[in-house]
Short mmCIF file of N, CA, C and O in Angstrom, two decimals:
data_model
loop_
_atom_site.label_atom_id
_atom_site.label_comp_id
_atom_site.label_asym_id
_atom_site.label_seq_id
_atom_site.Cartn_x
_atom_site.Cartn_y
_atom_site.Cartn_z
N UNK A 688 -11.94 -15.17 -3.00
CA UNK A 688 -10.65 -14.55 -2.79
C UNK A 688 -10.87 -13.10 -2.35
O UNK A 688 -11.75 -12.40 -2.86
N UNK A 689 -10.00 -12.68 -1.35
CA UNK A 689 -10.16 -11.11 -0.80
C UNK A 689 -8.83 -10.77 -1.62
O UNK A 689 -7.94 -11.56 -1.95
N UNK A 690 -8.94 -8.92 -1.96
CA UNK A 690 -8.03 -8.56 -2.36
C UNK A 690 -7.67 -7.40 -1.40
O UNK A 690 -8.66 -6.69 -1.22
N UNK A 691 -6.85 -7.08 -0.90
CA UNK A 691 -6.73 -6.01 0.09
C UNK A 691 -5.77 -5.11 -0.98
O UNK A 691 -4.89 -5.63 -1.67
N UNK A 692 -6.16 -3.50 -0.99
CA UNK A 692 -5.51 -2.75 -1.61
C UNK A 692 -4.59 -2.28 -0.57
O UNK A 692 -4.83 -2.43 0.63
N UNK A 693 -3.38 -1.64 -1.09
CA UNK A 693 -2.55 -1.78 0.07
C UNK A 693 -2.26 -0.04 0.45
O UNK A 693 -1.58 0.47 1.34
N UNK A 694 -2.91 0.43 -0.38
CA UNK A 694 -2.99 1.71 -0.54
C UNK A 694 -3.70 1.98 0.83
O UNK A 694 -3.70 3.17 1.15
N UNK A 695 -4.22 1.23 1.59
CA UNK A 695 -5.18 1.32 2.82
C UNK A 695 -4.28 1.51 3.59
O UNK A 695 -4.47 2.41 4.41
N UNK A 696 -3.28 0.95 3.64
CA UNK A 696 -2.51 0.44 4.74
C UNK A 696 -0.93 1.17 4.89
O UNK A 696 -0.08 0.90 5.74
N UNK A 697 -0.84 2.21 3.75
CA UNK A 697 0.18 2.57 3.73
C UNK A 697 0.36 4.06 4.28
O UNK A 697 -0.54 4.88 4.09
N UNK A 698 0.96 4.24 4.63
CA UNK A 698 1.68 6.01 5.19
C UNK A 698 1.46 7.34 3.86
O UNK A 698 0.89 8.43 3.84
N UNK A 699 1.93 6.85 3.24
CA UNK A 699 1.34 7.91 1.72
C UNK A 699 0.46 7.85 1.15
O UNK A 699 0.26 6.84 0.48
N UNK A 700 -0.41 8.88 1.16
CA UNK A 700 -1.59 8.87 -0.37
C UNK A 700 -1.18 8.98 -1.41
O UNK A 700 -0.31 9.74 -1.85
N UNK A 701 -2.01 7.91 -2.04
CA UNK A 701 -2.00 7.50 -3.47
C UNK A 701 -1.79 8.71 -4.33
O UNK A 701 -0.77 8.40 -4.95
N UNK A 702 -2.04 9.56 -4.61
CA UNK A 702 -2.11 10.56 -5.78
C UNK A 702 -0.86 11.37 -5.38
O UNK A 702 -0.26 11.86 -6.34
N UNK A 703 -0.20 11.66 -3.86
CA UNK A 703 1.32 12.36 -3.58
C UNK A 703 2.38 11.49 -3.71
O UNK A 703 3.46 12.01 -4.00
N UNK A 704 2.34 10.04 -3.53
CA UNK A 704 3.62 9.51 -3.35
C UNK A 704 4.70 9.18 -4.98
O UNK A 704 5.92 8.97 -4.92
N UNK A 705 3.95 9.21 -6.19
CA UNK A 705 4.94 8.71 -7.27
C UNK A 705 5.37 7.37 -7.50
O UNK A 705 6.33 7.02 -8.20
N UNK A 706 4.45 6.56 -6.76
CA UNK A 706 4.61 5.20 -6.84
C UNK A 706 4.34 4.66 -8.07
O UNK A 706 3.28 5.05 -8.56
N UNK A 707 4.88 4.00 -8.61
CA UNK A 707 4.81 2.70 -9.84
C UNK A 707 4.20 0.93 -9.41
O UNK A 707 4.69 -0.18 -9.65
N UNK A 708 2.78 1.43 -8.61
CA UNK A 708 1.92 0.01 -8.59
C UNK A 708 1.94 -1.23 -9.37
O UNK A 708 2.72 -1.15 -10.31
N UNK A 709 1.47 -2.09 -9.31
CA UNK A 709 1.05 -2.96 -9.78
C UNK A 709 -0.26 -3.01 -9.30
O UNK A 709 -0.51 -3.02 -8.09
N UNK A 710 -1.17 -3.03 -10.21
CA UNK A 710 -2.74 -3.10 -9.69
C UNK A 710 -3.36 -4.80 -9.76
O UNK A 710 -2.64 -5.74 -10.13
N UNK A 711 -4.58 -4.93 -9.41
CA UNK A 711 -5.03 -6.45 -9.19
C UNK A 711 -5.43 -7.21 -10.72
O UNK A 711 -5.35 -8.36 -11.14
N UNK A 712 -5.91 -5.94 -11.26
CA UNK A 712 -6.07 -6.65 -13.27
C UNK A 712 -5.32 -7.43 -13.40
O UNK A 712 -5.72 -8.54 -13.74
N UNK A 713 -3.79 -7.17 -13.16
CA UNK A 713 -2.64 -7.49 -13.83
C UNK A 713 -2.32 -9.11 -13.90
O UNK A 713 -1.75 -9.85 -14.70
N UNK A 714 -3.06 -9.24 -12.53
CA UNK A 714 -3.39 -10.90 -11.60
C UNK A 714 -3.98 -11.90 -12.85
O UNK A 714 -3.83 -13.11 -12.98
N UNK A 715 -4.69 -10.94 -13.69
CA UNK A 715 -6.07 -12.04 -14.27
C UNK A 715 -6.92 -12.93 -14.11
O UNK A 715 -7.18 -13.77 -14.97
N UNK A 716 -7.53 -12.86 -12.81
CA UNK A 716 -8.16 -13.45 -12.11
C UNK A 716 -10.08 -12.97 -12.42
O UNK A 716 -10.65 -11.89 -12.24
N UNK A 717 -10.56 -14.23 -12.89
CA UNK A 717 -11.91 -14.47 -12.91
C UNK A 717 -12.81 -13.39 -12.36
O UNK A 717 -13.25 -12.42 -12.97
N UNK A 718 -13.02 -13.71 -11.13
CA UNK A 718 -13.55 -13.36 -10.23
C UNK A 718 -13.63 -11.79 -9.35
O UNK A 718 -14.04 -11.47 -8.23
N UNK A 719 -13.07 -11.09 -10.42
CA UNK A 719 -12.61 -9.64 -9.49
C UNK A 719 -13.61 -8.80 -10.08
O UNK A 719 -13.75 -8.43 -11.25
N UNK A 720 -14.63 -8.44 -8.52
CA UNK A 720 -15.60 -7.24 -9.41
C UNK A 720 -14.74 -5.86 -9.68
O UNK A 720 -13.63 -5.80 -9.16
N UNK A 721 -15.24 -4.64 -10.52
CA UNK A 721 -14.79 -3.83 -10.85
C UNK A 721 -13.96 -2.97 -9.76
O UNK A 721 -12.76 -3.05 -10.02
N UNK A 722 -14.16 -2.34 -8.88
CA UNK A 722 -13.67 -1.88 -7.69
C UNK A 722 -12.18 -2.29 -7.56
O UNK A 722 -11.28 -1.45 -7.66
N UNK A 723 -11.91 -3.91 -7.27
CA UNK A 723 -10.95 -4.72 -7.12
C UNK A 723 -9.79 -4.11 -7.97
O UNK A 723 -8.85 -3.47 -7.51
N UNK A 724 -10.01 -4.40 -9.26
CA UNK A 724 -9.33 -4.41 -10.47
C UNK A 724 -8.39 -2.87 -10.43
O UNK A 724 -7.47 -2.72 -11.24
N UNK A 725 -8.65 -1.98 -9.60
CA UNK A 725 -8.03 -0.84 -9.56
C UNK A 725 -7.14 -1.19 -8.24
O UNK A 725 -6.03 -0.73 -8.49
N UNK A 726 -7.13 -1.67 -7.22
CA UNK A 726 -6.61 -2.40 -6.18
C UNK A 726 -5.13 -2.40 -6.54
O UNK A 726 -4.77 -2.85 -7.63
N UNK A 727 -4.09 -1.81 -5.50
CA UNK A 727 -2.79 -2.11 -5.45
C UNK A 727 -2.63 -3.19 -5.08
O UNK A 727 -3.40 -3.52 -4.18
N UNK A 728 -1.78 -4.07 -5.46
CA UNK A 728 -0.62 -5.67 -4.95
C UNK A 728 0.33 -5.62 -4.68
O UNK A 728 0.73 -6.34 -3.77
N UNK A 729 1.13 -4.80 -5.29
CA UNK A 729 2.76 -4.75 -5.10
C UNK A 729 3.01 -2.65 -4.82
O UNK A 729 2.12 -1.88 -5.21
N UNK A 730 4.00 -2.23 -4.30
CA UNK A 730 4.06 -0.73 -4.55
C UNK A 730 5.46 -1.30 -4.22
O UNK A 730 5.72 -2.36 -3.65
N UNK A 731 6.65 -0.01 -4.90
CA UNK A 731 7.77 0.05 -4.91
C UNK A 731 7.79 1.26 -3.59
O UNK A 731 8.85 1.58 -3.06
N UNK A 732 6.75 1.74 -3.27
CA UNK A 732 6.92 2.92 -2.14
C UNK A 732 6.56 2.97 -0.93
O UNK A 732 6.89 3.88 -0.18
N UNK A 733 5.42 1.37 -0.39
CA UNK A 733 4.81 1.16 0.22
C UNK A 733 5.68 1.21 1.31
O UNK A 733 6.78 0.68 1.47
N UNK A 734 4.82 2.12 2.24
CA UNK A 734 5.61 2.60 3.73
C UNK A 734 4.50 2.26 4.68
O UNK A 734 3.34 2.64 4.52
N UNK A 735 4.89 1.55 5.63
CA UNK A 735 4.00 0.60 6.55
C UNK A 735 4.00 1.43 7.76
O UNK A 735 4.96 1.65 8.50
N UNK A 736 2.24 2.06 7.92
CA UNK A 736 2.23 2.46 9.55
C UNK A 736 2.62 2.01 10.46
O UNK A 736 2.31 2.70 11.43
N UNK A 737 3.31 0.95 10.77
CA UNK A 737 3.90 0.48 12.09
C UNK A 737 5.02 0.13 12.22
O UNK A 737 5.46 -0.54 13.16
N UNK A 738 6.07 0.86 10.61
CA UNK A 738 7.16 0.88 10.34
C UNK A 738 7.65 2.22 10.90
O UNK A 738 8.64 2.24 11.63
N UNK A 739 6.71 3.82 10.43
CA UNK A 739 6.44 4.73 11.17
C UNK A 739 6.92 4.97 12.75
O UNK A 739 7.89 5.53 13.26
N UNK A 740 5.74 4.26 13.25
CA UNK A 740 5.50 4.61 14.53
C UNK A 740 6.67 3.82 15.32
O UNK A 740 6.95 4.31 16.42
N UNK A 741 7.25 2.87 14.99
CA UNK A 741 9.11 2.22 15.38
C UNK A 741 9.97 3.36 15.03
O UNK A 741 10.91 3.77 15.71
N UNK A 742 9.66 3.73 14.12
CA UNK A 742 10.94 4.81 14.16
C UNK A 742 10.61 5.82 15.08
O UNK A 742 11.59 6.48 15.42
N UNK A 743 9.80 6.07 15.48
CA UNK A 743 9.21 7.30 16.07
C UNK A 743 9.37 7.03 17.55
O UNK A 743 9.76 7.75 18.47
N UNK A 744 8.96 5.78 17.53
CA UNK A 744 8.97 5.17 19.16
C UNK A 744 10.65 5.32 19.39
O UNK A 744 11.30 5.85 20.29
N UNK A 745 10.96 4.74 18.41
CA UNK A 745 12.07 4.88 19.00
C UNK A 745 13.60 5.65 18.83
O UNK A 745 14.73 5.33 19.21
N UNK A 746 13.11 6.73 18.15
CA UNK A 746 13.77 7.81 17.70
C UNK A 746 14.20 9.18 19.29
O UNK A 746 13.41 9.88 19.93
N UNK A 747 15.66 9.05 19.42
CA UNK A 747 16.21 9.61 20.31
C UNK A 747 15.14 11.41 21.10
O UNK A 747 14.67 11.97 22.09
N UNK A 748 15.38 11.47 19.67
CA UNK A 748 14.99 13.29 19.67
C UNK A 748 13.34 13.26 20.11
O UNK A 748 12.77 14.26 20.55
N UNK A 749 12.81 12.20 19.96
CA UNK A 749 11.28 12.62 20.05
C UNK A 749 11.37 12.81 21.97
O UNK A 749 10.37 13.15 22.61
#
């Protein structure tokens, strides 16, 4: 199983945004080396780079 943290993938860094994660522990899954287990799954703040760059693309004023 791959776990993708989503913290990779998101528009805010982890330590500025105030997010309330859910990390991969929470899963209880066998198989997760240590690294993993700190891994975001869910974010209540998660803002998607290519959610960004649509608004931007297509934002009047730019």
């Amino acid at each position: 199983m791959v776990i993708l943290n989503m913290c990779d993938f998101c528009s805010y860094e982890r330590c500025d945004c105030d997010a309330q994660p859910t990390l991969a522990d929470r899963l209880n899954l066998d198989n997760l080396d240590s690294a993993q287990k700190s891994f975001v799954v869910a974010c209540d703040k998660y803002r998607s780079p290519v959610d960004v760059l649509k608004e931007r693309f297509h934002d009047p004023n730019l």
